[in-house]
Amino acid sequence: MTKKIFSGVQPTGNLHLGNYLGAIKNFVKLGNDSNNDCIYCVVDLHAITVKQDPRLLTENIRETVATFVASGIDPEKNIIFNQSRVSAHAEAAWIFSCVARMGWLSRMTQFKEKAGKDKEKASVGLYSYPVLMAADILLYDATHVPVGEDQKQHLELSRDIAQKFNNDFDQDNFLKIPEPLIQKEFSRIMSLRDGTKKMSKSEVSDLSRINLTDNKDSIILKIKKAKTDPLPLPNNVTELENRAEAKNLLSIYSSLNETSLENSVKEFAGKNFSEFKEVLIQVLVDKIEPISLEINKLMSNQEYLDKILDLGYEKANDLASKKVNRLKEIVGFY
Ligand code: AQP
């Protein structure tokens, strides 16, 4: 059976190693499988749920496309587009916000984390973000959605919205119920400065993350400065429990090498960090430097990036406008 896959990345700048290992690397693999139809969306409507500089946002939309392509996503085989151009997303999100219940949304933990202490000042968009995400997925009849742990709860909400809509309007299976695709053997990539916080675009310190646009020298510097602890590397995985930084660096190494954490622990058991960091740097440079060089090259060819987005828009709009028109008819709009 063909899998219909939908996923998105926010064009909020500084795409990093966490985005690559947690999402983009998997997008490439799924996109190259001939059994899958993949749609990869630059979710700019989601990006403005927190304040963005308009000029930077335009630049970041292009840079996200460049990152997709530089990482190996084929823009001919897969649909790459930006969300704001396909108006069906905003239309469907409104209909679904009238289906979703306040109680469902108030349980979303990501809103609580992102809004922080001052919830009163968070945008309404940040609160209703998961409803827009449901629209993104349900408009394309996506059967599978690659998600990290942090997005599992939002996908659950998409499933609840689809089920309630189908029930409320007596539409058996009109909205397809999407399944999560969770990467096995994968843990979230954490900040290089604090192993208890996730690696993130919005973290002020650039030393906390490896950007996909970093050159070799920055990668070397950031890994050399990455926080560690005074002990040698442990002999088994259980000993990593209270050693967040060691666990994070070994997880990065494992994920880049597509091996288990157990194997990496065995490989470096008893070694000190400086020895391990040298090997890690090499693996990172081998992986990230070609991507970074390609992003730079693509960013100087704006016309090509815009063509990718035009082509993606045509294909995505064709699918989404049909679905949203049917959705509007079902609701009774005329
Ligand atoms: N640290 C991470 N480890 C593993 N996966 C990660 N992702 C993000 N950070 C990590 C995954 O990348 C995909 C795209 O994420 P996004 O850009 O849409 O938004 P995000 O999760 O909010 O990313 P950031 O970096 O934390 O951005 P800011 O700082 O702007 O909030 C998702 O699949 C995500 O799981």
XYZ file of C-alpha atoms and ligand atoms in Angstrom:
369
model
C 0.000 0.000 0.000
C 1.253 3.477 -0.865
C 1.881 5.577 2.208
C 0.839 9.209 1.963
C 3.244 11.134 4.119
C 2.936 14.734 5.281
C 5.366 16.652 7.449
C 6.493 20.205 7.988
C 9.312 22.357 9.266
C 8.942 25.928 10.512
C 11.014 28.522 8.652
C 12.173 30.165 11.854
C 15.875 30.249 10.950
C 18.952 28.350 12.072
C 17.895 24.847 11.070
C 20.116 22.623 13.169
C 21.399 19.132 13.771
C 18.290 18.310 15.870
C 16.023 19.205 12.939
C 18.235 17.144 10.650
C 18.501 13.992 12.760
C 14.982 14.258 14.205
C 13.172 15.045 10.969
C 14.914 15.904 7.685
C 17.149 12.814 7.483
C 14.050 10.663 7.801
C 12.187 12.785 5.199
C 14.967 11.963 2.727
C 14.696 8.242 3.399
C 10.899 8.209 3.149
C 10.980 10.402 0.041
C 13.353 8.082 -1.766
C 11.124 5.056 -1.187
C 8.997 4.465 -4.269
C 6.142 3.158 -2.070
C 5.624 6.597 -0.554
C 4.002 9.834 -1.730
C 5.588 12.553 0.360
C 4.579 16.140 0.939
C 7.055 18.346 2.782
C 5.723 21.698 3.820
C 7.527 24.836 4.926
C 5.018 25.788 7.601
C 5.223 29.563 7.508
C 1.717 30.013 8.965
C 2.944 28.135 12.024
C 6.099 30.255 12.149
C 4.178 33.502 12.775
C 2.579 32.121 15.949
C 5.623 33.795 17.498
C 6.920 37.156 16.248
C 8.986 37.020 13.049
C 10.841 39.737 11.190
C 9.049 39.802 7.781
C 12.239 40.173 5.730
C 13.977 37.401 7.606
C 10.920 35.164 7.273
C 11.049 35.366 3.463
C 14.754 34.503 3.586
C 14.109 31.632 6.014
C 11.391 30.144 3.784
C 13.937 29.914 0.957
C 16.625 28.617 3.300
C 14.327 25.826 4.518
C 13.696 24.757 0.913
C 17.445 24.920 0.236
C 18.041 22.757 3.322
C 15.509 20.158 2.192
C 17.114 19.911 -1.238
C 20.712 20.063 0.052
C 19.920 17.227 2.470
C 18.729 15.028 -0.401
C 14.958 15.549 -0.793
C 14.139 15.329 -4.491
C 11.838 18.236 -5.415
C 10.591 16.440 -8.536
C 9.519 13.268 -6.769
C 8.224 14.911 -3.599
C 5.998 17.928 -3.125
C 7.828 20.821 -1.457
C 5.745 23.952 -0.884
C 5.061 26.742 1.561
C 1.863 26.584 3.543
C 0.704 30.211 3.282
C 0.306 30.010 -0.502
C -2.308 27.262 -0.283
C -5.285 29.056 1.248
C -7.070 25.754 1.949
C -4.899 25.362 5.087
C -6.319 28.478 6.721
C -9.873 27.682 5.594
C -9.787 24.105 6.876
C -8.158 25.249 10.126
C -11.160 27.505 10.813
C -13.637 24.689 10.233
C -11.588 22.358 12.446
C -11.317 24.968 15.176
C -15.107 24.759 15.354
C -14.850 20.961 15.692
C -12.009 20.812 18.254
C -12.976 21.314 21.897
C -11.401 23.822 24.290
C -10.680 20.987 26.715
C -8.625 19.142 24.096
C -6.471 22.153 23.322
C -5.959 23.134 26.920
C -4.206 19.808 27.495
C -1.507 20.458 24.866
C 1.802 20.501 26.681
C 3.760 22.248 23.912
C 1.638 25.385 24.305
C 2.400 25.391 28.007
C 6.132 25.048 27.306
C 6.283 27.605 24.501
C 4.000 30.186 26.124
C 6.063 30.020 29.314
C 4.907 31.814 32.445
C 3.104 34.672 30.715
C 0.316 32.799 28.903
C -1.830 35.930 28.700
C 0.683 37.424 26.274
C 0.979 34.374 23.998
C -0.733 34.680 20.615
C -4.077 32.992 20.010
C -2.320 31.327 17.057
C 0.184 29.642 19.368
C -2.730 28.183 21.313
C -4.614 26.945 18.248
C -1.446 25.789 16.441
C -2.403 22.067 16.677
C -5.698 22.764 14.857
C -3.789 24.228 11.908
C -1.522 21.194 12.055
C -4.616 18.969 11.810
C -5.697 20.903 8.710
C -2.234 20.428 7.148
C -2.425 16.674 7.582
C -6.109 15.994 6.899
C -6.286 18.067 3.704
C -3.945 15.632 1.963
C -5.457 12.405 3.339
C -2.055 11.712 4.874
C -1.871 8.144 6.158
C 1.425 8.606 8.003
C 3.074 11.543 9.729
C 6.711 11.374 10.832
C 6.758 12.971 14.270
C 9.136 13.452 17.134
C 8.004 12.737 20.711
C 7.075 16.409 21.094
C 4.524 16.252 18.260
C 2.822 12.981 19.243
C 0.176 14.746 21.287
C -0.632 17.091 18.381
C -1.062 14.157 16.024
C -3.432 12.556 18.529
C -5.472 15.763 18.367
C -5.574 15.566 14.544
C -6.960 12.054 14.883
C -9.597 13.242 17.393
C -10.628 16.099 15.097
C -10.926 13.755 12.091
C -13.023 11.274 14.062
C -15.321 13.931 15.502
C -15.825 15.584 12.108
C -16.652 12.249 10.459
C -19.116 11.460 13.284
C -20.717 14.888 13.537
C -21.370 15.084 9.798
C -22.080 11.410 9.301
C -19.208 11.031 6.876
C -17.744 7.596 7.209
C -13.991 7.832 6.515
C -14.096 11.205 4.693
C -11.207 12.426 6.804
C -8.520 9.750 7.007
C -7.135 8.923 10.440
C -3.350 9.463 10.277
C -0.800 7.211 11.969
C 2.427 8.462 13.566
C 5.778 7.320 12.178
C 8.229 7.354 15.043
C 11.938 6.788 14.493
C 13.196 3.787 16.424
C 16.339 4.131 18.501
C 16.090 7.891 18.468
C 16.340 10.325 21.311
C 15.886 14.042 21.028
C 19.077 15.983 20.328
C 19.924 18.244 23.243
C 21.760 21.565 23.542
C 25.553 21.357 23.416
C 25.686 23.747 26.390
C 23.083 22.029 28.558
C 22.203 18.366 28.039
C 18.829 18.796 29.751
C 17.452 21.318 27.213
C 16.570 20.453 23.628
C 18.699 21.797 20.798
C 16.598 24.632 19.453
C 16.611 27.386 16.826
C 15.446 30.006 19.279
C 18.181 29.400 21.905
C 20.229 32.607 22.126
C 23.651 30.955 22.277
C 24.797 29.789 18.849
C 27.265 27.494 20.636
C 24.285 25.420 21.825
C 23.627 23.976 18.368
C 25.251 22.825 15.141
C 23.515 24.779 12.384
C 23.148 23.062 9.041
C 24.880 26.123 7.547
C 27.926 25.836 9.845
C 31.318 25.438 8.200
C 33.996 22.991 9.299
C 35.690 25.465 11.678
C 32.438 26.257 13.499
C 31.653 22.566 13.880
C 35.108 21.921 15.367
C 34.807 24.887 17.718
C 31.303 23.980 18.910
C 32.153 20.344 19.626
C 35.389 21.298 21.394
C 33.399 23.716 23.567
C 30.491 21.293 24.096
C 29.820 20.740 27.786
C 31.007 17.416 29.257
C 31.707 16.025 32.725
C 35.001 15.007 34.357
C 34.557 11.203 34.113
C 35.738 8.932 31.293
C 33.001 7.527 29.038
C 31.051 4.689 30.694
C 31.008 0.962 29.956
C 27.247 0.620 29.663
C 24.130 2.584 28.783
C 22.685 2.547 32.323
C 25.655 4.573 33.543
C 24.610 7.362 31.163
C 21.435 7.998 33.161
C 22.731 10.955 35.154
C 25.197 12.125 32.522
C 23.024 14.160 30.150
C 25.880 15.677 28.109
C 27.713 12.373 27.599
C 24.446 10.738 26.594
C 23.659 13.515 24.121
C 27.046 13.441 22.385
C 26.963 9.646 22.150
C 23.388 9.800 20.818
C 24.450 12.285 18.125
C 27.300 9.976 17.154
C 24.971 6.937 17.060
C 22.332 8.692 15.018
C 24.849 9.983 12.448
C 26.347 6.514 12.128
C 22.955 4.782 12.168
C 24.036 2.534 14.996
C 22.581 1.863 18.445
C 23.583 3.767 21.565
C 24.792 0.441 23.007
C 27.257 0.016 20.153
C 28.602 3.539 20.526
C 28.986 3.117 24.286
C 30.972 -0.084 23.665
C 33.171 1.661 21.090
C 34.217 4.461 23.470
C 34.033 2.691 26.863
C 36.701 4.037 29.230
C 37.980 6.647 26.727
C 38.144 10.299 27.641
C 36.031 12.997 26.024
C 38.847 14.594 24.058
C 39.498 11.338 22.187
C 35.763 10.787 21.546
C 35.235 14.382 20.438
C 37.916 14.039 17.734
C 36.000 11.111 16.182
C 32.649 12.856 16.608
C 33.983 15.985 14.881
C 35.092 13.922 11.907
C 31.713 12.214 11.546
C 29.886 15.530 11.883
C 32.086 17.334 9.381
C 31.690 14.490 6.885
C 27.905 14.720 7.192
C 27.193 18.414 7.688
C 29.866 20.169 5.623
C 28.540 18.959 2.220
C 25.001 19.971 3.237
C 26.195 23.385 4.371
C 28.142 23.981 1.130
C 25.113 22.948 -0.924
C 22.762 25.222 1.057
C 25.088 28.164 0.318
C 25.147 27.295 -3.357
C 21.363 26.970 -3.565
C 20.799 30.205 -1.648
C 22.625 32.080 -4.390
C 20.151 30.656 -6.921
C 16.906 32.220 -5.743
C 15.229 31.620 -9.073
C 15.683 27.852 -8.724
C 14.310 27.835 -5.164
C 11.301 29.897 -6.239
C 10.657 27.467 -9.085
C 10.581 24.574 -6.620
C 8.026 26.458 -4.533
C 5.923 27.324 -7.609
C 5.849 23.686 -8.717
C 5.042 22.522 -5.183
C 2.278 25.100 -4.892
C 0.605 23.873 -8.096
C 0.586 20.253 -6.928
C -0.365 20.929 -3.300
C -3.046 23.442 -4.197
C -4.624 21.006 -6.617
C -5.009 18.370 -3.893
C -5.920 20.695 -1.037
C -8.469 22.829 -2.875
C -10.466 19.748 -3.894
C -10.527 18.488 -0.318
C -11.446 21.838 1.214
C -14.247 22.375 -1.304
C -15.749 19.042 -0.333
C -15.238 19.902 3.351
C -17.159 23.163 2.861
C -19.993 21.374 1.070
C -20.284 18.848 3.900
C -20.513 21.655 6.443
C -23.260 23.239 4.358
C -21.483 26.243 2.886
C -22.873 27.364 -0.385
N 16.395 18.982 19.335
C 15.697 18.235 18.500
N 15.903 16.889 18.432
C 15.201 16.133 17.572
N 14.274 16.605 16.731
C 14.043 17.926 16.755
N 13.192 18.721 16.058
C 13.348 19.997 16.451
N 14.276 20.079 17.411
C 14.728 18.810 17.631
C 12.277 18.219 15.037
O 12.433 18.999 13.857
C 11.183 19.078 13.184
C 10.943 20.468 12.731
O 10.816 21.281 13.859
P 10.225 22.733 13.730
O 11.203 23.598 13.104
O 8.920 22.671 13.022
O 9.894 23.218 15.184
P 10.460 22.931 16.609
O 10.273 21.521 16.998
O 9.798 23.938 17.458
O 12.013 23.233 16.434
P 12.928 24.149 17.333
O 14.309 24.070 16.822
O 12.751 23.872 18.788
O 12.410 25.581 16.990
P 12.015 26.780 17.916
O 13.211 27.090 18.753
O 11.693 27.866 16.891
O 10.827 26.338 18.716
C 10.120 18.532 14.125
O 9.724 17.250 13.690
C 10.817 18.446 15.451
O 10.339 17.352 16.227
